[in-house]
Short mmCIF file of C-alpha atoms and ligand atoms in Angstrom, two decimals:
data_model
loop_
_atom_site.label_atom_id
_atom_site.label_comp_id
_atom_site.label_asym_id
_atom_site.label_seq_id
_atom_site.Cartn_x
_atom_site.Cartn_y
_atom_site.Cartn_z
CA UNK A 1 100.51 56.14 -114.57
CA UNK A 2 103.90 54.85 -115.73
CA UNK A 3 104.18 55.94 -119.34
CA UNK A 4 106.60 58.74 -120.14
CA UNK A 5 105.76 60.06 -123.58
CA UNK A 6 104.31 63.00 -125.39
CA UNK A 7 101.78 64.64 -123.13
CA UNK A 8 98.23 65.82 -123.81
CA UNK A 9 96.09 67.79 -121.39
CA UNK A 10 92.34 67.15 -121.68
CA UNK A 11 89.71 69.34 -120.04
CA UNK A 12 86.18 67.82 -120.04
CA UNK A 13 83.01 69.76 -119.30
CA UNK A 14 81.59 68.17 -116.13
CA UNK A 15 78.29 66.94 -117.59
CA UNK A 16 77.58 63.29 -118.42
CA UNK A 17 77.13 63.77 -122.16
CA UNK A 18 80.51 65.57 -122.30
CA UNK A 19 82.53 63.46 -119.85
CA UNK A 20 81.76 60.20 -121.66
CA UNK A 21 83.12 61.23 -125.07
CA UNK A 22 86.12 63.10 -123.60
CA UNK A 23 87.19 60.04 -121.59
CA UNK A 24 86.61 57.81 -124.60
CA UNK A 25 88.80 60.17 -126.62
CA UNK A 26 91.40 60.00 -123.85
CA UNK A 27 91.45 56.20 -124.21
CA UNK A 28 91.76 56.45 -127.98
CA UNK A 29 94.70 58.88 -127.77
CA UNK A 30 96.34 56.81 -125.03
CA UNK A 31 96.23 53.86 -127.42
CA UNK A 32 98.18 56.04 -129.88
CA UNK A 33 101.03 56.44 -127.39
CA UNK A 34 100.21 59.75 -125.70
CA UNK A 35 100.38 60.30 -121.94
CA UNK A 36 97.05 61.65 -120.78
CA UNK A 37 96.65 64.41 -118.21
CA UNK A 38 93.10 65.30 -117.25
CA UNK A 39 92.24 68.58 -115.59
CA UNK A 40 88.76 68.36 -114.09
CA UNK A 41 86.39 70.31 -111.90
CA UNK A 42 85.47 69.14 -108.41
CA UNK A 43 81.82 69.28 -109.47
CA UNK A 44 80.91 65.99 -111.20
CA UNK A 45 84.48 64.79 -110.92
CA UNK A 46 85.30 61.69 -113.00
CA UNK A 47 86.50 58.69 -111.00
CA UNK A 48 90.31 58.49 -111.32
CA UNK A 49 90.35 54.92 -109.95
CA UNK A 50 88.60 53.77 -113.16
CA UNK A 51 91.44 55.21 -115.26
CA UNK A 52 94.72 54.26 -113.55
CA UNK A 53 96.56 54.92 -116.82
CA UNK A 54 95.74 58.67 -116.75
CA UNK A 55 97.00 61.44 -114.48
CA UNK A 56 94.11 63.42 -112.92
CA UNK A 57 94.37 67.02 -111.68
CA UNK A 58 91.38 68.44 -109.83
CA UNK A 59 90.68 72.15 -109.72
CA UNK A 60 88.47 73.79 -107.15
CA UNK A 61 86.08 75.96 -109.07
CA UNK A 62 83.97 76.60 -105.96
CA UNK A 63 80.50 76.01 -107.38
CA UNK A 64 77.82 75.76 -104.69
CA UNK A 65 75.16 73.06 -104.57
CA UNK A 66 72.44 75.49 -105.56
CA UNK A 67 74.52 76.71 -108.53
CA UNK A 68 74.82 73.17 -109.87
CA UNK A 69 71.24 72.11 -109.13
CA UNK A 70 70.09 72.93 -112.69
CA UNK A 71 71.91 72.21 -115.92
CA UNK A 72 71.33 75.25 -118.09
CA UNK A 73 73.00 78.23 -119.69
CA UNK A 74 73.50 79.85 -116.30
CA UNK A 75 75.62 76.91 -115.12
CA UNK A 76 77.65 77.06 -118.33
CA UNK A 77 78.29 80.77 -117.82
CA UNK A 78 79.38 80.11 -114.22
CA UNK A 79 81.73 77.33 -115.29
CA UNK A 80 83.29 79.68 -117.83
CA UNK A 81 84.02 82.27 -115.17
CA UNK A 82 84.74 80.27 -112.02
CA UNK A 83 87.16 77.86 -113.71
CA UNK A 84 89.36 80.55 -115.25
CA UNK A 85 91.88 81.11 -112.45
CA UNK A 86 92.15 77.55 -111.05
CA UNK A 87 92.41 76.12 -114.57
CA UNK A 88 95.11 78.60 -115.58
CA UNK A 89 97.07 77.81 -112.44
CA UNK A 90 96.81 74.07 -112.95
CA UNK A 91 97.81 74.23 -116.63
CA UNK A 92 100.74 76.52 -115.82
CA UNK A 93 101.92 74.02 -113.19
CA UNK A 94 101.76 71.11 -115.65
CA UNK A 95 103.60 73.12 -118.30
CA UNK A 96 106.39 74.12 -115.99
CA UNK A 97 107.19 70.56 -114.92
CA UNK A 98 110.55 70.17 -116.67
CA UNK A 99 111.00 66.62 -115.40
CA UNK A 100 108.38 65.55 -117.97
CA UNK A 101 108.10 65.74 -121.74
CA UNK A 102 106.61 69.02 -123.04
CA UNK A 103 102.86 69.22 -123.51
CA UNK A 104 101.82 68.82 -127.17
CA UNK A 105 98.47 70.50 -126.81
CA UNK A 106 95.37 71.14 -124.77
CA UNK A 107 92.16 69.40 -125.82
CA UNK A 108 89.29 71.37 -124.37
CA UNK A 109 85.55 70.76 -124.48
CA UNK A 110 84.14 73.32 -126.91
CA UNK A 111 81.77 74.68 -124.26
CA UNK A 112 84.74 75.76 -122.13
CA UNK A 113 85.24 78.70 -124.45
CA UNK A 114 87.38 80.63 -121.93
CA UNK A 115 90.25 78.17 -122.53
CA UNK A 116 91.20 79.86 -125.79
CA UNK A 117 92.55 83.00 -124.07
CA UNK A 118 94.43 80.93 -121.47
CA UNK A 119 95.98 78.60 -124.04
CA UNK A 120 97.07 81.56 -126.13
CA UNK A 121 98.54 83.30 -123.07
CA UNK A 122 100.52 80.20 -122.12
CA UNK A 123 101.44 79.47 -125.75
CA UNK A 124 99.90 76.01 -125.83
CA UNK A 125 98.05 74.93 -128.98
CA UNK A 126 94.39 74.23 -128.29
CA UNK A 127 92.30 71.64 -130.08
CA UNK A 128 88.60 71.48 -129.31
CA UNK A 129 86.39 68.45 -128.80
CA UNK A 130 82.84 69.11 -129.95
CA UNK A 131 80.68 66.45 -128.32
CA UNK A 132 77.59 67.24 -130.42
CA UNK A 133 76.96 66.64 -134.11
CA UNK A 134 78.47 68.57 -137.00
CA UNK A 135 75.10 69.40 -138.58
CA UNK A 136 73.75 71.07 -135.45
CA UNK A 137 77.00 73.02 -135.07
CA UNK A 138 76.48 74.58 -138.49
CA UNK A 139 73.04 75.70 -137.33
CA UNK A 140 74.64 77.18 -134.20
CA UNK A 141 77.13 79.01 -136.41
CA UNK A 142 74.30 80.44 -138.51
CA UNK A 143 72.14 81.60 -135.57
CA UNK A 144 73.07 85.30 -135.88
CA UNK A 145 72.03 85.18 -139.55
CA UNK A 146 68.85 83.22 -138.79
CA UNK A 147 67.92 85.75 -136.12
CA UNK A 148 68.57 88.58 -138.52
CA UNK A 149 66.28 86.91 -141.06
CA UNK A 150 63.49 86.75 -138.49
CA UNK A 151 63.34 82.99 -137.80
CA UNK A 152 64.11 83.71 -134.15
CA UNK A 153 62.93 84.43 -131.54
CA UNK A 154 60.48 81.62 -132.20
CA UNK A 155 56.94 82.74 -133.08
CA UNK A 156 54.18 80.16 -132.64
CA UNK A 157 52.63 81.10 -135.98
CA UNK A 158 55.88 80.28 -137.85
CA UNK A 159 57.02 77.11 -136.16
CA UNK A 160 55.93 74.73 -138.95
CA UNK A 161 57.61 76.90 -141.63
CA UNK A 162 60.74 75.52 -143.34
CA UNK A 163 64.17 77.01 -142.62
CA UNK A 164 65.15 77.37 -146.27
CA UNK A 165 68.87 77.68 -145.47
CA UNK A 166 68.85 74.30 -143.67
CA UNK A 167 66.49 71.79 -145.27
CA UNK A 168 64.68 69.80 -143.92
CA UNK A 169 64.66 71.84 -140.68
CA UNK A 170 61.50 73.61 -139.62
CA UNK A 171 61.55 76.78 -137.54
CA UNK A 172 60.55 74.75 -134.47
CA UNK A 173 63.76 72.70 -134.84
CA UNK A 174 66.04 75.69 -134.26
CA UNK A 175 67.99 75.52 -130.99
CA UNK A 176 66.25 76.98 -127.95
CA UNK A 177 67.36 77.01 -124.28
CA UNK A 178 65.96 74.52 -121.73
CA UNK A 179 62.54 75.57 -120.40
CA UNK A 180 64.00 75.74 -116.89
CA UNK A 181 66.52 78.34 -118.09
CA UNK A 182 64.55 81.45 -117.20
CA UNK A 183 67.24 83.99 -118.03
CA UNK A 184 66.83 86.21 -121.08
CA UNK A 185 67.29 84.23 -124.33
CA UNK A 186 70.00 86.71 -125.33
CA UNK A 187 72.46 85.19 -122.88
CA UNK A 188 71.71 81.74 -124.33
CA UNK A 189 72.64 83.06 -127.77
CA UNK A 190 75.72 84.78 -126.32
CA UNK A 191 76.93 81.42 -125.01
CA UNK A 192 76.36 79.81 -128.39
CA UNK A 193 78.20 82.67 -130.11
CA UNK A 194 81.20 82.24 -127.81
CA UNK A 195 81.11 78.48 -128.34
CA UNK A 196 81.15 78.94 -132.12
CA UNK A 197 83.76 81.72 -132.24
CA UNK A 198 86.21 80.10 -129.83
CA UNK A 199 85.82 76.74 -131.54
CA UNK A 200 86.55 78.24 -134.94
CA UNK A 201 89.62 79.93 -133.43
CA UNK A 202 91.13 76.59 -132.32
CA UNK A 203 93.94 74.57 -133.93
CA UNK A 204 91.44 71.89 -134.97
CA UNK A 205 88.09 70.31 -134.08
CA UNK A 206 87.56 66.69 -133.10
CA UNK A 207 84.09 65.26 -133.76
CA UNK A 208 82.36 62.17 -132.43
CA UNK A 209 80.79 61.57 -135.82
CA UNK A 210 81.73 59.91 -139.11
CA UNK A 211 81.86 60.97 -142.76
CA UNK A 212 79.01 58.79 -144.00
CA UNK A 213 76.70 60.20 -141.36
CA UNK A 214 77.37 63.94 -141.71
CA UNK A 215 79.34 64.33 -144.92
CA UNK A 216 77.57 67.45 -146.08
CA UNK A 217 78.10 69.38 -142.81
CA UNK A 218 81.72 68.23 -142.56
CA UNK A 219 82.43 69.31 -146.14
CA UNK A 220 80.89 72.74 -145.51
CA UNK A 221 82.99 73.13 -142.38
CA UNK A 222 86.21 72.16 -144.12
CA UNK A 223 85.44 74.78 -146.71
CA UNK A 224 84.26 77.56 -144.38
CA UNK A 225 86.25 77.21 -141.16
CA UNK A 226 89.84 77.04 -142.44
CA UNK A 227 91.00 74.76 -139.62
CA UNK A 228 91.49 70.98 -139.60
CA UNK A 229 88.38 68.91 -138.92
CA UNK A 230 88.75 65.40 -137.46
CA UNK A 231 85.59 63.21 -137.53
CA UNK A 232 86.92 60.14 -135.73
CA UNK A 233 83.74 58.66 -134.27
CA UNK A 234 81.99 56.64 -133.10
CA UNK A 235 84.38 56.98 -130.15
CA UNK A 236 82.92 54.19 -128.04
CA UNK A 237 83.43 51.66 -130.82
CA UNK A 238 87.05 52.58 -131.48
CA UNK A 239 89.44 49.93 -130.22
CA UNK A 240 90.29 50.95 -126.70
CA UNK A 241 93.78 51.16 -125.30
CA UNK A 242 93.22 48.94 -122.34
CA UNK A 243 90.82 46.02 -122.26
CA UNK A 244 89.88 46.96 -118.68
CA UNK A 245 88.58 50.35 -119.73
CA UNK A 246 84.92 50.21 -120.60
CA UNK A 247 83.28 53.15 -122.34
CA UNK A 248 80.54 53.52 -119.77
CA UNK A 249 82.84 53.62 -116.76
CA UNK A 250 82.59 57.42 -116.70
CA UNK A 251 78.98 57.17 -115.49
CA UNK A 252 78.29 59.71 -112.74
CA UNK A 253 75.24 57.77 -111.48
CA UNK A 254 75.15 54.12 -110.42
CA UNK A 255 74.11 51.92 -113.31
CA UNK A 256 71.35 49.50 -112.32
CA UNK A 257 72.49 46.11 -113.65
CA UNK A 258 69.17 44.46 -112.68
CA UNK A 259 67.68 45.74 -115.89
CA UNK A 260 70.00 43.43 -117.84
CA UNK A 261 68.64 40.40 -115.95
CA UNK A 262 65.12 41.65 -116.72
CA UNK A 263 66.02 42.13 -120.41
CA UNK A 264 67.30 38.54 -120.49
CA UNK A 265 63.74 37.35 -119.81
CA UNK A 266 62.22 39.22 -122.79
CA UNK A 267 61.83 38.19 -126.42
CA UNK A 268 64.08 39.33 -129.24
CA UNK A 269 63.67 42.95 -130.40
CA UNK A 270 60.49 43.40 -128.37
CA UNK A 271 61.52 45.98 -125.73
CA UNK A 272 61.38 49.72 -126.06
CA UNK A 273 64.16 51.42 -124.09
CA UNK A 274 63.19 54.90 -122.86
CA UNK A 275 65.71 57.44 -121.60
CA UNK A 276 65.85 61.21 -121.72
CA UNK A 277 69.53 61.48 -120.81
CA UNK A 278 71.26 63.23 -117.96
CA UNK A 279 69.82 66.72 -117.96
CA UNK A 280 66.39 66.92 -119.63
CA UNK A 281 63.50 67.78 -117.32
CA UNK A 282 59.82 67.04 -118.04
CA UNK A 283 56.63 68.16 -116.31
CA UNK A 284 54.50 65.90 -114.14
CA UNK A 285 51.80 65.93 -116.82
CA UNK A 286 54.29 64.80 -119.48
CA UNK A 287 55.59 62.11 -117.14
CA UNK A 288 52.10 60.67 -116.74
CA UNK A 289 51.50 60.80 -120.51
CA UNK A 290 54.73 58.82 -121.04
CA UNK A 291 53.66 56.29 -118.40
CA UNK A 292 50.20 55.76 -119.93
CA UNK A 293 51.53 55.80 -123.48
CA UNK A 294 53.95 53.01 -122.58
CA UNK A 295 51.32 51.06 -120.66
CA UNK A 296 48.78 51.32 -123.50
CA UNK A 297 51.30 50.38 -126.22
CA UNK A 298 51.34 46.78 -125.01
CA UNK A 299 55.08 46.57 -125.73
CA UNK A 300 57.55 45.63 -122.98
CA UNK A 301 59.54 48.68 -121.84
CA UNK A 302 62.63 49.59 -119.86
CA UNK A 303 62.33 53.17 -118.67
CA UNK A 304 65.08 55.29 -117.10
CA UNK A 305 63.53 57.75 -114.66
CA UNK A 306 66.53 59.69 -113.41
CA UNK A 307 66.00 61.41 -110.05
CA UNK A 308 65.24 65.02 -111.01
CA UNK A 309 63.72 64.08 -114.40
CA UNK A 310 60.24 65.20 -113.32
CA UNK A 311 60.18 68.89 -112.45
CA UNK A 312 59.28 69.43 -108.81
CA UNK A 313 58.56 65.75 -108.05
CA UNK A 314 60.27 63.00 -106.14
CA UNK A 315 61.30 60.10 -108.36
CA UNK A 316 58.18 57.88 -109.03
CA UNK A 317 55.80 59.64 -106.66
CA UNK A 318 53.48 60.98 -109.42
CA UNK A 319 52.87 57.44 -110.82
CA UNK A 320 49.40 56.07 -110.04
CA UNK A 321 49.38 53.53 -107.20
CA UNK A 322 50.13 50.01 -108.48
CA UNK A 323 51.06 51.22 -111.98
CA UNK A 324 53.97 48.82 -112.51
CA UNK A 325 52.38 45.91 -110.60
CA UNK A 326 49.32 46.07 -112.86
CA UNK A 327 51.57 45.54 -115.90
CA UNK A 328 52.60 42.09 -114.57
CA UNK A 329 56.28 42.48 -115.37
CA UNK A 330 55.81 43.99 -118.83
CA UNK A 331 57.65 47.15 -117.82
CA UNK A 332 60.52 48.04 -115.54
CA UNK A 333 61.86 51.37 -114.31
CA UNK A 334 65.43 52.17 -113.20
CA UNK A 335 67.18 55.35 -112.04
CA UNK A 336 70.10 54.93 -114.44
CA UNK A 337 70.94 52.16 -116.91
CA UNK A 338 74.16 50.78 -118.40
CA UNK A 339 73.01 52.29 -121.70
CA UNK A 340 75.65 50.83 -124.01
CA UNK A 341 74.93 47.34 -122.71
CA UNK A 342 71.18 47.92 -122.94
CA UNK A 343 71.30 49.12 -126.55
CA UNK A 344 73.49 46.16 -127.51
CA UNK A 345 71.03 43.69 -125.95
CA UNK A 346 69.22 41.51 -128.55
CA UNK A 347 65.84 42.10 -126.88
CA UNK A 348 65.90 45.86 -127.48
CA UNK A 349 63.67 46.78 -130.43
CA UNK A 350 63.62 50.59 -130.20
CA UNK A 351 65.02 53.53 -128.28
CA UNK A 352 62.77 56.41 -127.26
CA UNK A 353 65.30 59.18 -126.73
CA UNK A 354 65.54 62.90 -126.00
CA UNK A 355 67.94 62.95 -128.99
CA UNK A 356 71.18 63.78 -127.18
CA UNK A 357 74.08 63.29 -129.60
CA UNK A 358 75.71 60.45 -127.65
CA UNK A 359 72.43 58.57 -127.42
CA UNK A 360 71.88 58.88 -131.16
CA UNK A 361 75.40 57.67 -132.00
CA UNK A 362 75.06 54.78 -129.54
CA UNK A 363 71.70 53.77 -131.00
CA UNK A 364 72.94 53.90 -134.60
CA UNK A 365 75.99 51.80 -133.66
CA UNK A 366 73.69 49.04 -132.39
CA UNK A 367 71.24 49.36 -135.27
CA UNK A 368 68.39 50.35 -132.93
CA UNK A 369 65.64 52.53 -134.49
CA UNK A 370 64.54 55.58 -132.52
CA UNK A 371 61.57 57.60 -131.39
CA UNK A 372 62.67 61.17 -130.76
CA UNK A 373 61.35 63.70 -128.28
CA UNK A 374 63.87 66.52 -128.35
CA UNK A 375 63.84 68.88 -125.38
CA UNK A 376 66.26 71.71 -126.12
CA UNK A 377 69.36 73.08 -127.89
CA UNK A 378 70.97 70.73 -130.47
CA UNK A 379 68.53 67.89 -129.67
CA UNK A 380 65.92 69.59 -131.87
CA UNK A 381 68.21 69.49 -134.90
CA UNK A 382 69.40 65.94 -134.11
CA UNK A 383 65.83 64.66 -133.96
CA UNK A 384 64.96 66.10 -137.37
CA UNK A 385 68.04 64.42 -138.85
CA UNK A 386 67.00 61.09 -137.32
CA UNK A 387 63.49 61.28 -138.73
CA UNK A 388 63.95 63.14 -142.03
CA UNK A 389 67.59 62.84 -143.19
CA UNK A 390 68.82 59.42 -142.10
CA UNK A 391 65.21 58.20 -141.70
CA UNK A 392 66.16 55.84 -138.89
CA UNK A 393 63.42 56.88 -136.49
CA UNK A 394 60.18 58.75 -135.93
CA UNK A 395 59.63 62.00 -134.17
CA UNK A 396 56.86 62.68 -131.65
CA UNK A 397 55.99 65.91 -133.37
CA UNK A 398 53.26 67.13 -131.06
CA UNK A 399 54.82 66.67 -127.65
CA UNK A 400 54.08 63.93 -125.17
CA UNK A 401 50.49 62.75 -125.47
CA UNK A 402 49.51 59.18 -124.61
CA UNK A 403 47.52 58.44 -127.80
CA UNK A 404 50.30 59.76 -130.02
CA UNK A 405 52.92 57.84 -128.02
CA UNK A 406 51.00 54.58 -128.33
CA UNK A 407 50.48 55.13 -132.08
CA UNK A 408 54.14 55.97 -132.70
CA UNK A 409 55.42 52.96 -130.74
CA UNK A 410 53.12 50.66 -132.73
CA UNK A 411 54.17 52.26 -136.02
CA UNK A 412 57.82 51.59 -135.25
CA UNK A 413 57.58 48.21 -133.54
CA UNK A 414 54.69 46.51 -135.32
CA UNK A 415 53.83 48.18 -138.65
CA UNK A 416 55.50 48.05 -142.07
CA UNK A 417 57.00 51.56 -141.75
CA UNK A 418 59.02 50.15 -138.85
CA UNK A 419 60.55 47.46 -141.09
CA UNK A 420 61.88 50.10 -143.49
CA UNK A 421 63.30 52.18 -140.64
CA UNK A 422 64.94 49.09 -139.13
CA UNK A 423 66.51 48.23 -142.47
CA UNK A 424 67.95 51.74 -142.85
CA UNK A 425 69.40 51.82 -139.34
CA UNK A 426 71.00 48.40 -139.88
CA UNK A 427 72.72 49.83 -143.00
CA UNK A 428 73.91 52.86 -141.04
CA UNK A 429 75.25 50.55 -138.34
CA UNK A 430 77.33 48.78 -141.01
CA UNK A 431 78.74 52.13 -142.14
CA UNK A 432 79.57 53.08 -138.54
CA UNK A 433 81.55 49.86 -138.20
CA UNK A 434 83.28 50.20 -141.56
CA UNK A 435 84.60 53.71 -140.94
CA UNK A 436 86.66 52.44 -138.01
CA UNK A 437 88.32 49.65 -139.99
CA UNK A 438 91.76 50.13 -141.51
CA UNK A 439 91.44 52.74 -144.30
CA UNK A 440 87.94 53.65 -143.15
CA UNK A 441 87.25 57.40 -142.91
CA UNK A 442 87.45 57.68 -139.10
CA UNK A 443 90.52 55.43 -138.97
CA UNK A 444 92.31 57.71 -141.43
CA UNK A 445 91.07 60.84 -139.70
CA UNK A 446 92.48 59.57 -136.39
CA UNK A 447 95.86 59.06 -138.07
CA UNK A 448 95.68 62.65 -139.37
CA UNK A 449 94.82 63.88 -135.89
CA UNK A 450 97.87 62.13 -134.42
CA UNK A 451 100.13 63.65 -137.12
CA UNK A 452 98.54 67.04 -136.57
CA UNK A 453 99.17 66.89 -132.82
CA UNK A 454 102.77 65.86 -133.48
CA UNK A 455 103.27 68.81 -135.83
CA UNK A 456 101.94 71.11 -133.11
CA UNK A 457 104.47 69.62 -130.70
CA UNK A 458 107.51 70.66 -132.74
CA UNK A 459 106.02 74.11 -133.21
CA UNK A 460 105.35 74.36 -129.53
CA UNK A 461 108.51 72.96 -127.99
CA UNK A 462 110.47 76.20 -128.08
CA UNK A 463 107.55 78.25 -126.83
CA UNK A 464 107.20 76.23 -123.64
CA UNK A 465 110.90 75.83 -122.89
CA UNK A 466 112.49 79.25 -123.33
N1 LIG B 1 73.44 57.20 -120.21
C1 LIG B 1 73.65 56.10 -119.40
N2 LIG B 1 72.59 55.60 -118.71
C2 LIG B 1 71.35 56.13 -118.76
C3 LIG B 1 71.14 57.25 -119.60
C4 LIG B 1 72.20 57.76 -120.32
O1 LIG B 1 74.77 55.57 -119.33
O2 LIG B 1 70.45 55.63 -118.08
C5 LIG B 1 74.59 57.75 -120.96
C6 LIG B 1 74.43 57.52 -122.45
O3 LIG B 1 75.00 56.27 -122.81
C7 LIG B 1 75.15 58.71 -123.05
C8 LIG B 1 75.05 59.80 -122.00
O4 LIG B 1 74.65 59.16 -120.79
O5 LIG B 1 76.51 58.39 -123.30
C9 LIG B 1 74.01 60.84 -122.33
O6 LIG B 1 74.49 61.66 -123.34
P1 LIG B 1 73.52 62.30 -124.42
O7 LIG B 1 74.36 63.13 -125.33
O8 LIG B 1 72.69 61.27 -125.06
O9 LIG B 1 72.52 63.21 -123.59
P2 LIG B 1 72.72 64.28 -122.41
O10 LIG B 1 72.72 63.52 -121.14
O11 LIG B 1 74.02 64.99 -122.66
O12 LIG B 1 71.53 65.15 -122.55
#
């Protein structure tokens, strides 16, 4: 790293769906002339060799293998306690380096809520990156009220009822913890409360979203939160600082490039891409329903079965003997895919997703319609927005059942309803491209972010250098 300029310290949460956008943001801010310092945990460490233009600083948070075996609220709570001391030490060291320019601000993942107290103690302004959508964040912020009004905890008899404060959400769309998170739901809501409170107490929030997608939520936030809001997404489409830096290079698993060769042999817009992201877990029964639903749909499919996806099972072991062979090449399974490349491939016709925010943004940017099976937390809200607000996909409303899967795939890929959905997503793709162009909303918001950071610098200079 040669550049000597205004410095930013970024602190990503070590989960795939958080690392990707934070490193994309790092590239964007580097292209605006900042020097980038990344403090990261040893668990799920990013690969510094892929980012020679950044300065990486590892902390040893001391998480054991068993503590990181499941991605749930418990892991988040551990990260927010075990990182405190090593992070503080590392940030203090960076701040006290007088041979360098002062640090303009810390950009922390919103789920690292402990960073607020540290930043305040060290007198460094703290901006937060929220890697999820703005609409789901408003629901998070309203959870205490929604609980008070009796929507939660979720009662089976109420789950189809509307949430009148958040149309078109139904009670079953309200955020719940992962099923594998067997701690009391209270601690899940405590984590969300801390996330919301410490985010609102920041010097600004950066969003991987754009005005035309979430205008209503962004307007509400500007009105209610009293801090600057910067929707500068879609990050991965923003012109990157260095042509060698690809957005997907922060992948923690090895991307199987063979699926691209397989896609090259398929016909245009015929393939359904199936991936449930980096942390969702499904049961063996659900796994088999997905397999048979895909097989019976008669559409070609590319399916990401991440090791650990099926609860208690080894990779493909539960699949019936000869399952793939009997499909004569109509389907292929990989452990991890180069998702951005896959979604941009002309043969992809639909994306069956768990509705993680990055996946939704990536799909919209390529104009790929979706089938949504949300698993937990914000995914439930995201899925309802896909199917009922933007109307760029369908939701598997009654869980994973082979008949329903087959029917939904056919509806999207073959029937007239699919044509309308495809048209709408192609329009949204155009808007996603336009907002990044000069004078587009995200382009202007990025300029405001840069000015905002610079104004923090002058405020901060004296504080750091007594
Ligand atoms: N991803 C990938 N290959 C895969 C599956 C996912 O590169 O086979 C990437 C995807 O492009 C996205 C991220 O992993 O950027 C997943 O983030 P998302 O918010 O969709 O879901 P999460 O993993 O956080 O649940």
